[in-house]
Amino acid sequence: MLKSVGCGSLRLEHAGQSVSLAGWVHRRRDHGGLVFIDLRDSTGLVQLVFHPEEAPDAFNVAERFRAEWVAQVTGTVRPRPEGTANPNLDTGDVEVLASAAVVLNPSRTPPFDVSQDAPVDELLRMRYRYLDLRRPFMRENLRMRHRAVKFIRDYLDERGFVEIETPILIKSTPEGARDFLVPSRIHQGSFYALPQSPQQLKQLLMVAGTDRYFQIARCFRDEDPRADRLPEFTQLDLEMAFVDRDDIVALMTDLYTDLIRTIRPDKRVPLPVPHFTFEEAMARFGSDKPDIRFGLEIADFSPIVEASEFKVFSGVVANGGVVKGFAAPGLASIPRRQADELIELAKRYGAHGLVTIALDEAAGSLDTLTLDHVRTPARALALDEIRAMAAACGAAPGDLILIVAGEDPQSSSTLGQLRLHMGERLGLADPDTIALCVITDFPLFDWNENEQRWDSVHHPFTSPFEDHWERLEVDPGSALSRAYDLAANGYELAGGSIRIHERARQEAIFRILGHYAENVEEQFGHLLEAFEYGAPPHGGFAGGIDRLVMILSDKADSIRDTIAFTKTQIGVDPLFGAPSPVDQAQLDQLGLALAPRSPDTETQ
RNA sequence: GGCCCGGUGGUGUAGCCUGGUUUAACACACCGCCCUGUCAAGGCGGAGAUCGCCGGUUCAAAUCCGGUCCGGGUCGCCA
């Protein structure tokens, strides 16, 4: 070993010990006659002192040190002189008086400052990811990820779960997200797909009698990324046999609460974790993954305005729509320009418009409110209607009521987005709280207007409520599923369902989804056949590891900050230069020919 | 595919709206010199960008216009 101890491990108790250290020059402070070097390795930092009289050779080497040079240093640990301890450093009570120093490898000046967390262009960070990962916050994020995954493995191992790997090259099923395809060399013209999730594989493991399975599984979906979503991601994938919904929900909830409280003991996790039905979550928060760290709950004004003189509202209600809204406290005197921006925001989130009602603080109370205190484009609203709406959403004088009128669920969902926007703007979401909630009773299907057919809300293997099977033939939209989600601070942490384990019932679902029998046999025959060989009742869930770490970390601005190597929004890896063209010989082996490029792409 | 924000020394930004008074400014980093208790070390000095790219308008473009590329956000998409 080139070192006897880690830089970050040294404490007062090591004083007097002779040690050898190896690491990177984090910072240097050259006083001419005295040189301080902060040496960094994976364990942390320690200050080295180079003294020209005590060790002239080492001093001369240290004078050449620059940022990120790799050095090996031997010396003696000693307490820092009176008054020079650094309380900001774990090793701040000691320093190492160097007796010898060796340059193991010099470094070019790094393209950005590795010694601190200052913002750097993300493309540059990706191109020099190995330097980016030296930065303190990225190292912390990766360690936090490690601890989260280790916690999960230990927790599940203690409860009798077995981790089983499933293949990365599987069969393409053109449902759901776009598949990443891999051409087969042996079977030219045929393709493997990378798994979007090991869903069917883990169900087959249940048929195999595994009973309690989990996997830290890599998954792939060829769709455009978001700040909280990547085409290539890792999920905790879990499945159990002989369970009902509440068993899995309890396991999922306990696992995540214990995990958060272990890894971030400084965070508040409100307990017990509340449960909402999908309907209730949509009604109150306008989201199926609500951020419940703050209120701003949505109220239904439809009954109040159904006979209003304000025809925009009464007309929408008459046509089967809804009028809903919530109160933004203290924003009554919001400038016109900002109010217009809110309207633009509402339109971007799918509403036709947004009606605001500002209640002048001077009104004192709702009882003493007059129309003179009300500022709204909806002049035809009567005073008692305004009072009733304010009361319904908890608005007081000084507040701004935001109202959307239109179809539901679109209107609720728009209000849900506006609610998040307002929560952020008003600073209502406590950053030191991770507020979990469980959502249940999702619809089994929703109607796809564009393609005029039913889609699975979760996935087609999800079981409806036992007593909702008969609804499927008459009114599929009314059937509720045995699916559940765990949400945290407005993100979906995990989600799953009790599955269908009987062939006939699975086929019935496929029929409603519009699959023809021969397609079902081709795509899902293996699963259906397995169900005929004693498939036990089973269910499970999956949760994104990347997103979990993002929620756990205060230092991850995007999901990309939770993984070691990442790609740009258009799937380019600037470090390796992927994707890249391949040799003609490789194409020939696969029996592939590239389609000619169109002339305008040729010139690019 | 749509929309929004951004691209100026190595890094992070200002300048852009309102074109000329900028030799393109500032901080950090870098290089040199000084400096024996600093830890965001300090002091002095220096080098470094024709402003993503192409084209246009203009006497004059970092600044205005069009196109394009790249990065990010977002809608679509993500059963």
Coordinates of C-alpha atoms in Angstrom, one line a residue, chain A residues 42-516:
Chain A
S42 CA -11.6 9.1 -0.7
T43 CA -11.8 9.4 3.1
G44 CA -11.5 13.2 3.3
L45 CA -9.0 16.0 3.8
V46 CA -6.1 16.6 6.1
Q47 CA -3.7 19.5 6.3
L48 CA 0.0 18.8 5.7
V49 CA 2.7 21.2 6.8
F50 CA 6.0 21.5 5.0
H51 CA 8.8 23.1 6.9
P52 CA 11.9 24.3 5.1
E53 CA 14.2 23.6 8.1
E54 CA 12.7 20.4 9.4
A55 CA 12.5 18.6 6.0
P56 CA 14.0 20.7 3.2
D57 CA 13.7 18.0 0.5
A58 CA 10.0 17.5 1.2
F59 CA 9.5 21.3 1.3
N60 CA 11.1 21.7 -2.1
V61 CA 8.8 19.0 -3.6
A62 CA 5.7 20.6 -2.0
E63 CA 6.5 24.0 -3.4
R64 CA 5.9 22.5 -6.9
F65 CA 2.6 20.9 -5.9
R66 CA -0.4 22.2 -7.9
A67 CA -4.1 21.5 -7.8
E68 CA -5.0 17.8 -8.3
W69 CA -1.4 16.5 -8.4
V70 CA -1.2 13.1 -7.0
A71 CA 1.2 12.9 -4.1
Q72 CA 2.5 10.5 -1.5
V73 CA 3.6 12.0 1.8
T74 CA 5.0 10.6 5.0
G75 CA 5.1 12.5 8.3
T76 CA 4.0 12.7 11.8
V77 CA 0.6 13.5 13.1
R78 CA 0.5 16.3 15.6
P79 CA -2.0 18.5 17.3
R80 CA -2.3 21.9 15.6
P81 CA -0.7 24.8 17.5
E82 CA -2.9 26.6 19.9
G83 CA -5.6 28.7 18.1
T84 CA -5.1 27.2 14.7
A85 CA -7.5 24.3 14.8
N86 CA -10.1 24.4 12.0
P87 CA -13.6 23.4 13.3
N88 CA -15.0 23.2 9.8
L89 CA -12.8 20.2 9.0
D90 CA -13.2 16.7 10.5
T91 CA -9.4 16.5 10.8
G92 CA -9.2 20.1 11.9
D93 CA -7.6 19.4 15.3
V94 CA -4.5 17.8 13.8
E95 CA -2.0 18.2 11.0
V96 CA 0.7 16.1 9.5
L97 CA 4.2 17.5 9.7
A98 CA 5.7 16.1 6.4
S99 CA 9.1 14.5 6.4
A100 CA 9.1 13.2 2.8
A101 CA 7.0 13.9 -0.3
V102 CA 6.8 12.2 -3.7
V103 CA 5.0 13.3 -6.8
L104 CA 3.1 10.2 -8.0
N105 CA 1.6 12.1 -11.0
P106 CA 1.3 15.7 -11.8
S107 CA -2.0 17.0 -13.2
R108 CA -2.9 19.5 -15.9
T109 CA -4.8 22.5 -14.5
P110 CA -8.3 21.1 -14.3
P111 CA -10.9 22.6 -16.6
F112 CA -13.0 23.7 -13.6
D113 CA -12.5 24.0 -9.8
V114 CA -12.6 20.5 -8.4
S115 CA -12.1 21.6 -4.8
Q116 CA -15.6 23.2 -4.4
D117 CA -19.2 22.8 -5.4
A118 CA -19.6 26.0 -7.5
P119 CA -21.8 25.7 -10.5
V120 CA -20.2 24.5 -13.8
D121 CA -21.6 24.0 -17.2
E122 CA -23.2 20.6 -17.3
L123 CA -21.7 19.6 -20.7
L124 CA -18.2 20.3 -19.3
R125 CA -19.0 18.3 -16.2
M126 CA -20.1 15.4 -18.4
R127 CA -17.0 15.6 -20.6
Y128 CA -14.8 15.5 -17.5
R129 CA -17.0 13.4 -15.4
Y130 CA -14.0 11.8 -13.6
L131 CA -13.1 15.3 -12.3
D132 CA -16.7 16.2 -11.6
L133 CA -17.0 13.1 -9.4
R134 CA -14.1 14.4 -7.3
R135 CA -16.2 17.3 -6.2
P136 CA -17.5 17.1 -2.7
F137 CA -21.3 17.1 -3.5
M138 CA -21.0 14.4 -6.2
R139 CA -19.0 12.2 -3.9
E140 CA -21.6 12.6 -1.2
N141 CA -24.4 11.8 -3.6
L142 CA -22.7 8.6 -4.8
R143 CA -22.1 7.6 -1.2
M144 CA -25.6 8.3 -0.3
R145 CA -26.8 6.2 -3.2
H146 CA -24.5 3.4 -2.0
R147 CA -25.9 3.6 1.5
A148 CA -29.5 3.6 0.2
V149 CA -29.0 0.5 -1.9
K150 CA -27.1 -1.2 0.9
F151 CA -29.9 -0.4 3.3
I152 CA -32.5 -1.9 0.9
R153 CA -30.5 -5.1 0.4
D154 CA -29.9 -5.6 4.1
Y155 CA -33.5 -4.7 4.9
L156 CA -35.0 -7.2 2.4
D157 CA -32.4 -9.9 3.1
E158 CA -33.4 -9.8 6.8
R159 CA -37.0 -10.3 5.7
G160 CA -36.3 -13.4 3.6
F161 CA -36.1 -11.8 0.2
V162 CA -33.8 -13.2 -2.4
E163 CA -32.0 -11.0 -5.0
I164 CA -32.2 -12.5 -8.4
E165 CA -30.8 -11.1 -11.6
T166 CA -32.9 -11.1 -14.7
P167 CA -31.6 -10.7 -18.3
I168 CA -30.9 -7.5 -20.0
L169 CA -31.5 -8.9 -23.5
I170 CA -35.2 -9.7 -23.6
K171 CA -38.1 -9.7 -26.0
S172 CA -39.5 -6.4 -27.4
T173 CA -43.1 -5.8 -26.5
P174 CA -44.2 -2.7 -28.3
E175 CA -46.5 -1.6 -25.4
G176 CA -45.7 1.3 -23.2
A177 CA -42.5 3.1 -23.7
R178 CA -40.3 2.9 -26.8
D179 CA -37.8 0.0 -26.6
F180 CA -34.1 0.2 -27.0
L181 CA -33.4 -2.5 -29.6
V182 CA -30.3 -4.8 -30.0
P183 CA -29.9 -6.6 -33.3
S184 CA -29.2 -10.3 -33.2
R185 CA -26.2 -11.6 -35.0
I186 CA -27.3 -15.2 -35.1
H187 CA -30.9 -14.4 -36.0
Q188 CA -30.4 -11.7 -38.6
G189 CA -33.4 -9.4 -38.9
S190 CA -34.5 -10.2 -35.3
F191 CA -33.9 -8.0 -32.3
Y192 CA -33.7 -8.1 -28.6
A193 CA -35.0 -5.3 -26.5
L194 CA -33.5 -3.9 -23.3
P195 CA -36.0 -4.3 -20.4
Q196 CA -38.3 -1.4 -19.6
S197 CA -38.7 -3.2 -16.3
P198 CA -38.4 -6.9 -15.3
Q199 CA -42.2 -6.9 -14.8
Q200 CA -43.0 -10.2 -16.6
L201 CA -39.8 -11.8 -15.4
K202 CA -40.5 -11.2 -11.8
Q203 CA -44.1 -12.5 -12.2
L204 CA -42.6 -15.7 -13.7
L205 CA -40.3 -15.9 -10.7
M206 CA -43.5 -15.9 -8.6
V207 CA -44.8 -18.9 -10.6
A208 CA -41.4 -20.4 -10.0
G209 CA -42.0 -20.4 -6.3
T210 CA -39.5 -17.7 -5.4
D211 CA -42.1 -16.1 -3.1
R212 CA -40.0 -13.1 -2.1
Y213 CA -37.9 -11.6 -4.9
F214 CA -36.2 -8.3 -5.3
Q215 CA -33.5 -6.8 -7.6
I216 CA -31.7 -3.6 -8.0
A217 CA -32.6 -3.6 -11.7
R218 CA -31.3 -1.5 -14.6
C219 CA -34.2 -0.4 -16.8
F220 CA -34.3 1.3 -20.2
R221 CA -37.0 3.4 -21.9
D222 CA -36.2 5.2 -25.1
E223 CA -38.1 8.4 -24.2
D224 CA -37.1 12.0 -23.8
P225 CA -35.6 12.7 -20.3
R226 CA -36.7 15.2 -17.7
A227 CA -35.0 16.6 -14.6
D228 CA -36.4 13.5 -12.7
R229 CA -36.4 11.0 -15.5
L230 CA -33.6 9.3 -17.5
P231 CA -33.8 6.8 -20.4
E232 CA -31.5 4.5 -18.5
F233 CA -32.3 4.1 -14.8
T234 CA -32.1 1.8 -11.8
Q235 CA -35.1 0.6 -9.9
L236 CA -35.8 -1.4 -6.8
D237 CA -37.9 -4.2 -8.2
L238 CA -39.8 -6.4 -5.8
E239 CA -42.4 -9.1 -5.9
M240 CA -44.1 -11.3 -3.3
A241 CA -46.4 -14.2 -3.5
F242 CA -49.4 -14.9 -1.2
V243 CA -50.0 -11.3 -0.3
D244 CA -52.8 -8.8 -0.5
R245 CA -52.6 -5.1 -1.2
D246 CA -52.2 -4.0 2.4
D247 CA -49.2 -6.3 2.9
I248 CA -47.2 -4.8 0.1
V249 CA -48.3 -1.2 1.0
A250 CA -47.1 -1.8 4.5
L251 CA -43.8 -3.2 3.4
M252 CA -43.2 -0.5 0.9
T253 CA -44.1 2.2 3.4
D254 CA -42.0 0.8 6.2
L255 CA -39.0 0.2 3.9
Y256 CA -39.0 3.8 2.7
T257 CA -39.6 5.4 6.0
D258 CA -36.9 3.4 7.7
L259 CA -34.6 4.0 4.9
I260 CA -35.1 7.8 5.0
R261 CA -34.9 8.0 8.7
T262 CA -31.7 5.9 8.7
I263 CA -29.9 7.8 5.9
R264 CA -31.3 11.2 6.7
P265 CA -31.9 11.2 10.5
D266 CA -32.0 15.0 10.3
K267 CA -35.1 15.0 8.1
R268 CA -38.6 15.2 9.4
V269 CA -40.8 12.3 8.2
P270 CA -44.4 12.9 9.3
L271 CA -45.9 9.7 10.6
P272 CA -48.1 7.9 10.2
V273 CA -47.9 8.1 6.5
P274 CA -51.3 9.3 5.2
H275 CA -53.3 7.3 2.7
F276 CA -55.4 8.9 0.0
T277 CA -57.5 7.4 -2.7
F278 CA -56.7 8.5 -6.2
E279 CA -60.0 10.4 -6.3
E280 CA -59.2 12.2 -3.0
A281 CA -55.7 13.1 -4.0
M282 CA -56.9 14.5 -7.3
A283 CA -59.7 16.5 -5.6
R284 CA -57.6 18.0 -2.9
F285 CA -54.1 18.3 -4.5
G286 CA -54.7 18.0 -8.2
S287 CA -52.1 15.3 -8.4
D288 CA -51.7 11.6 -7.9
K289 CA -48.3 12.3 -6.3
P290 CA -49.1 15.2 -4.1
D291 CA -46.6 17.3 -2.2
I292 CA -48.3 17.4 1.2
R293 CA -45.7 19.5 3.0
F294 CA -48.1 22.4 2.5
G295 CA -51.8 23.1 2.2
L296 CA -53.2 25.3 -0.6
E297 CA -55.8 22.6 -1.1
I298 CA -58.2 22.7 -4.0
A299 CA -61.9 23.4 -3.4
D300 CA -64.8 22.6 -5.8
F301 CA -66.8 25.8 -6.5
S302 CA -69.1 24.2 -9.0
P303 CA -72.2 24.1 -6.7
I304 CA -71.6 27.7 -5.8
V305 CA -71.5 29.1 -9.3
E306 CA -73.8 26.7 -11.2
A307 CA -76.5 29.5 -11.3
S308 CA -74.1 32.4 -11.4
E309 CA -74.6 35.4 -13.6
F310 CA -71.0 34.9 -14.6
K311 CA -71.7 32.8 -17.6
V312 CA -68.2 31.5 -18.0
F313 CA -68.6 29.6 -14.8
S314 CA -72.2 28.6 -14.9
G315 CA -71.9 27.6 -18.5
V316 CA -69.0 25.2 -17.8
V317 CA -70.9 23.6 -15.0
A318 CA -74.0 23.3 -17.2
N319 CA -71.9 21.4 -19.7
G320 CA -70.7 18.9 -17.2
G321 CA -67.4 20.7 -16.4
V322 CA -66.1 21.9 -13.0
V323 CA -65.1 25.2 -11.5
K324 CA -62.3 24.7 -8.9
G325 CA -59.7 26.7 -7.2
F326 CA -57.5 27.4 -4.3
A327 CA -56.3 30.4 -2.2
A328 CA -52.8 31.8 -2.4
P329 CA -52.3 33.6 0.9
G330 CA -51.1 37.2 0.9
L331 CA -51.0 37.6 -2.8
A332 CA -54.0 39.9 -3.3
S333 CA -51.9 42.8 -4.3
I334 CA -49.9 40.8 -6.9
P335 CA -48.9 43.1 -9.8
R336 CA -50.9 42.8 -13.1
R337 CA -47.9 41.5 -15.0
Q338 CA -47.4 38.6 -12.5
A339 CA -51.1 37.8 -12.6
D340 CA -50.8 37.6 -16.4
E341 CA -47.9 35.2 -16.0
L342 CA -50.0 33.0 -13.9
I343 CA -52.6 32.9 -16.7
E344 CA -49.9 31.9 -19.1
L345 CA -48.7 29.2 -16.7
A346 CA -52.3 27.9 -16.4
K347 CA -52.6 27.7 -20.2
R348 CA -49.3 25.9 -20.4
Y349 CA -50.6 23.3 -18.0
G350 CA -53.6 22.7 -20.2
A351 CA -56.3 25.1 -18.9
H352 CA -58.2 27.4 -21.2
G353 CA -57.6 30.2 -18.8
L354 CA -57.4 31.3 -15.2
V355 CA -59.7 33.6 -13.3
T356 CA -58.3 35.3 -10.2
I357 CA -60.1 37.0 -7.4
A358 CA -58.1 39.3 -5.2
L359 CA -59.6 40.1 -1.8
D360 CA -58.3 43.4 -0.4
E361 CA -56.8 43.1 3.0
A362 CA -58.7 46.2 4.0
A363 CA -61.9 44.2 4.0
G364 CA -60.9 42.9 7.4
S365 CA -62.9 39.7 7.3
L366 CA -65.2 37.8 4.9
D367 CA -68.2 39.1 6.7
T368 CA -67.3 42.7 6.2
L369 CA -66.1 42.1 2.6
T370 CA -67.8 44.3 0.0
L371 CA -67.5 44.3 -3.8
D372 CA -65.2 47.3 -3.4
H373 CA -62.7 45.0 -1.8
V374 CA -62.8 42.6 -4.7
R375 CA -60.6 42.8 -7.8
T376 CA -61.4 40.3 -10.5
P377 CA -62.0 40.1 -14.2
A378 CA -65.2 38.1 -13.4
R379 CA -67.3 41.2 -12.6
A380 CA -70.6 39.4 -12.9
L381 CA -69.9 37.3 -9.8
A382 CA -72.2 38.1 -7.0
L383 CA -70.8 39.0 -3.6
D384 CA -72.3 36.0 -1.8
E385 CA -70.8 33.8 -4.5
I386 CA -67.4 35.3 -3.9
R387 CA -67.8 34.9 -0.1
A388 CA -68.9 31.3 -0.5
M389 CA -65.9 30.5 -2.8
A390 CA -63.5 32.2 -0.4
A391 CA -65.0 30.2 2.5
A392 CA -64.8 27.0 0.6
C393 CA -61.0 27.3 -0.1
G394 CA -60.1 29.1 3.1
A395 CA -59.3 32.4 1.6
A396 CA -59.2 35.5 3.8
P397 CA -58.8 39.2 2.9
G398 CA -55.3 39.7 1.5
D399 CA -55.4 36.4 -0.4
L400 CA -55.7 35.7 -4.1
I401 CA -58.1 33.0 -5.3
L402 CA -57.0 31.1 -8.4
I403 CA -59.8 29.5 -10.3
V404 CA -59.9 27.2 -13.3
A405 CA -63.1 26.2 -15.1
G406 CA -63.3 23.3 -17.5
E407 CA -63.3 19.6 -17.8
D408 CA -61.9 17.4 -15.1
P409 CA -59.4 15.8 -14.5
Q410 CA -57.7 18.4 -16.7
S411 CA -58.8 21.3 -14.5
S412 CA -57.7 19.7 -11.3
S413 CA -54.4 18.7 -12.8
T414 CA -53.8 22.3 -13.9
L415 CA -54.6 23.5 -10.4
G416 CA -52.3 20.9 -9.0
Q417 CA -49.4 22.3 -11.1
L418 CA -50.4 25.9 -10.1
R419 CA -50.5 24.7 -6.5
L420 CA -47.0 23.4 -6.7
H421 CA -45.9 26.7 -8.3
M422 CA -47.5 28.7 -5.6
G423 CA -46.1 26.5 -2.8
E424 CA -42.6 27.0 -4.2
R425 CA -43.1 30.7 -4.7
L426 CA -44.4 31.2 -1.2
G427 CA -41.7 29.1 0.3
L428 CA -44.3 26.8 1.9
A429 CA -42.5 23.5 1.3
D430 CA -40.2 22.8 4.2
P431 CA -36.9 21.5 2.7
D432 CA -36.1 19.6 5.8
T433 CA -39.2 17.5 5.6
I434 CA -39.8 14.4 3.5
A435 CA -43.6 13.9 3.5
L436 CA -44.7 10.5 2.3
C437 CA -48.2 9.5 1.3
V438 CA -49.7 6.4 -0.2
I439 CA -52.2 6.6 -3.1
T440 CA -54.6 3.8 -3.7
D441 CA -57.8 3.0 -5.6
F442 CA -56.5 4.1 -9.0
P443 CA -58.8 3.5 -12.0
L444 CA -57.9 0.4 -13.8
F445 CA -58.2 2.0 -17.3
D446 CA -58.5 5.4 -18.7
W447 CA -59.9 6.3 -22.1
N448 CA -57.5 7.2 -24.8
E449 CA -59.4 9.8 -26.8
N450 CA -56.9 10.0 -29.7
E451 CA -56.9 6.2 -30.4
Q452 CA -60.5 5.6 -29.1
R453 CA -59.5 2.8 -26.8
W454 CA -58.9 1.9 -23.2
D455 CA -55.3 2.2 -21.8
S456 CA -54.1 0.6 -18.6
V457 CA -53.4 3.3 -16.0
H458 CA -50.7 1.2 -14.3
H459 CA -50.0 -1.8 -16.6
P460 CA -52.1 -4.6 -18.1
F461 CA -51.0 -7.1 -15.4
T462 CA -52.7 -5.1 -12.7
S463 CA -55.6 -6.8 -10.9
P464 CA -58.9 -4.9 -10.4
F465 CA -60.7 -5.0 -7.1
E466 CA -62.1 -8.5 -6.7
D467 CA -65.7 -7.3 -6.9
H468 CA -65.0 -5.0 -9.8
W469 CA -64.4 -7.8 -12.4
E470 CA -68.0 -7.7 -13.5
R471 CA -67.8 -4.0 -14.2
L472 CA -65.2 -4.7 -16.9
E473 CA -67.8 -5.7 -19.5
V474 CA -70.3 -3.0 -18.8
D475 CA -68.3 0.0 -17.7
P476 CA -64.5 -0.5 -17.7
G477 CA -63.9 3.1 -16.7
S478 CA -65.5 2.6 -13.4
A479 CA -63.3 -0.3 -12.3
L480 CA -60.7 0.4 -9.6
S481 CA -57.4 -1.4 -9.5
R482 CA -55.4 -2.9 -6.7
A483 CA -52.5 -0.6 -7.5
Y484 CA -50.7 1.7 -5.1
D485 CA -48.1 4.4 -5.2
L486 CA -45.8 5.9 -2.6
A487 CA -45.2 9.6 -3.1
A488 CA -42.7 11.9 -1.5
N489 CA -42.6 15.7 -1.8
G490 CA -44.4 15.6 -5.1
Y491 CA -42.4 12.8 -6.6
E492 CA -43.4 9.2 -7.2
L493 CA -41.1 7.1 -5.1
A494 CA -42.5 3.7 -5.8
G495 CA -45.6 2.1 -7.2
G496 CA -47.0 -1.3 -7.8
S497 CA -50.0 -3.5 -7.7
I498 CA -51.5 -6.9 -7.0
R499 CA -51.2 -8.8 -10.2
I500 CA -53.5 -11.0 -12.2
H501 CA -52.5 -14.6 -11.8
E502 CA -55.1 -16.4 -13.8
R503 CA -55.0 -16.9 -17.5
A504 CA -58.7 -16.3 -18.3
R505 CA -58.7 -13.0 -16.3
Q506 CA -55.5 -11.8 -17.9
E507 CA -56.9 -12.6 -21.3
A508 CA -60.1 -10.6 -20.4
I509 CA -57.9 -7.6 -19.6
F510 CA -56.1 -7.9 -22.9
R511 CA -59.4 -8.0 -24.8
I512 CA -60.6 -4.8 -23.2
L513 CA -57.2 -3.2 -24.1
G514 CA -58.0 -4.2 -27.7
H515 CA -55.3 -6.9 -28.2
Y516 CA -56.2 -9.5 -30.7

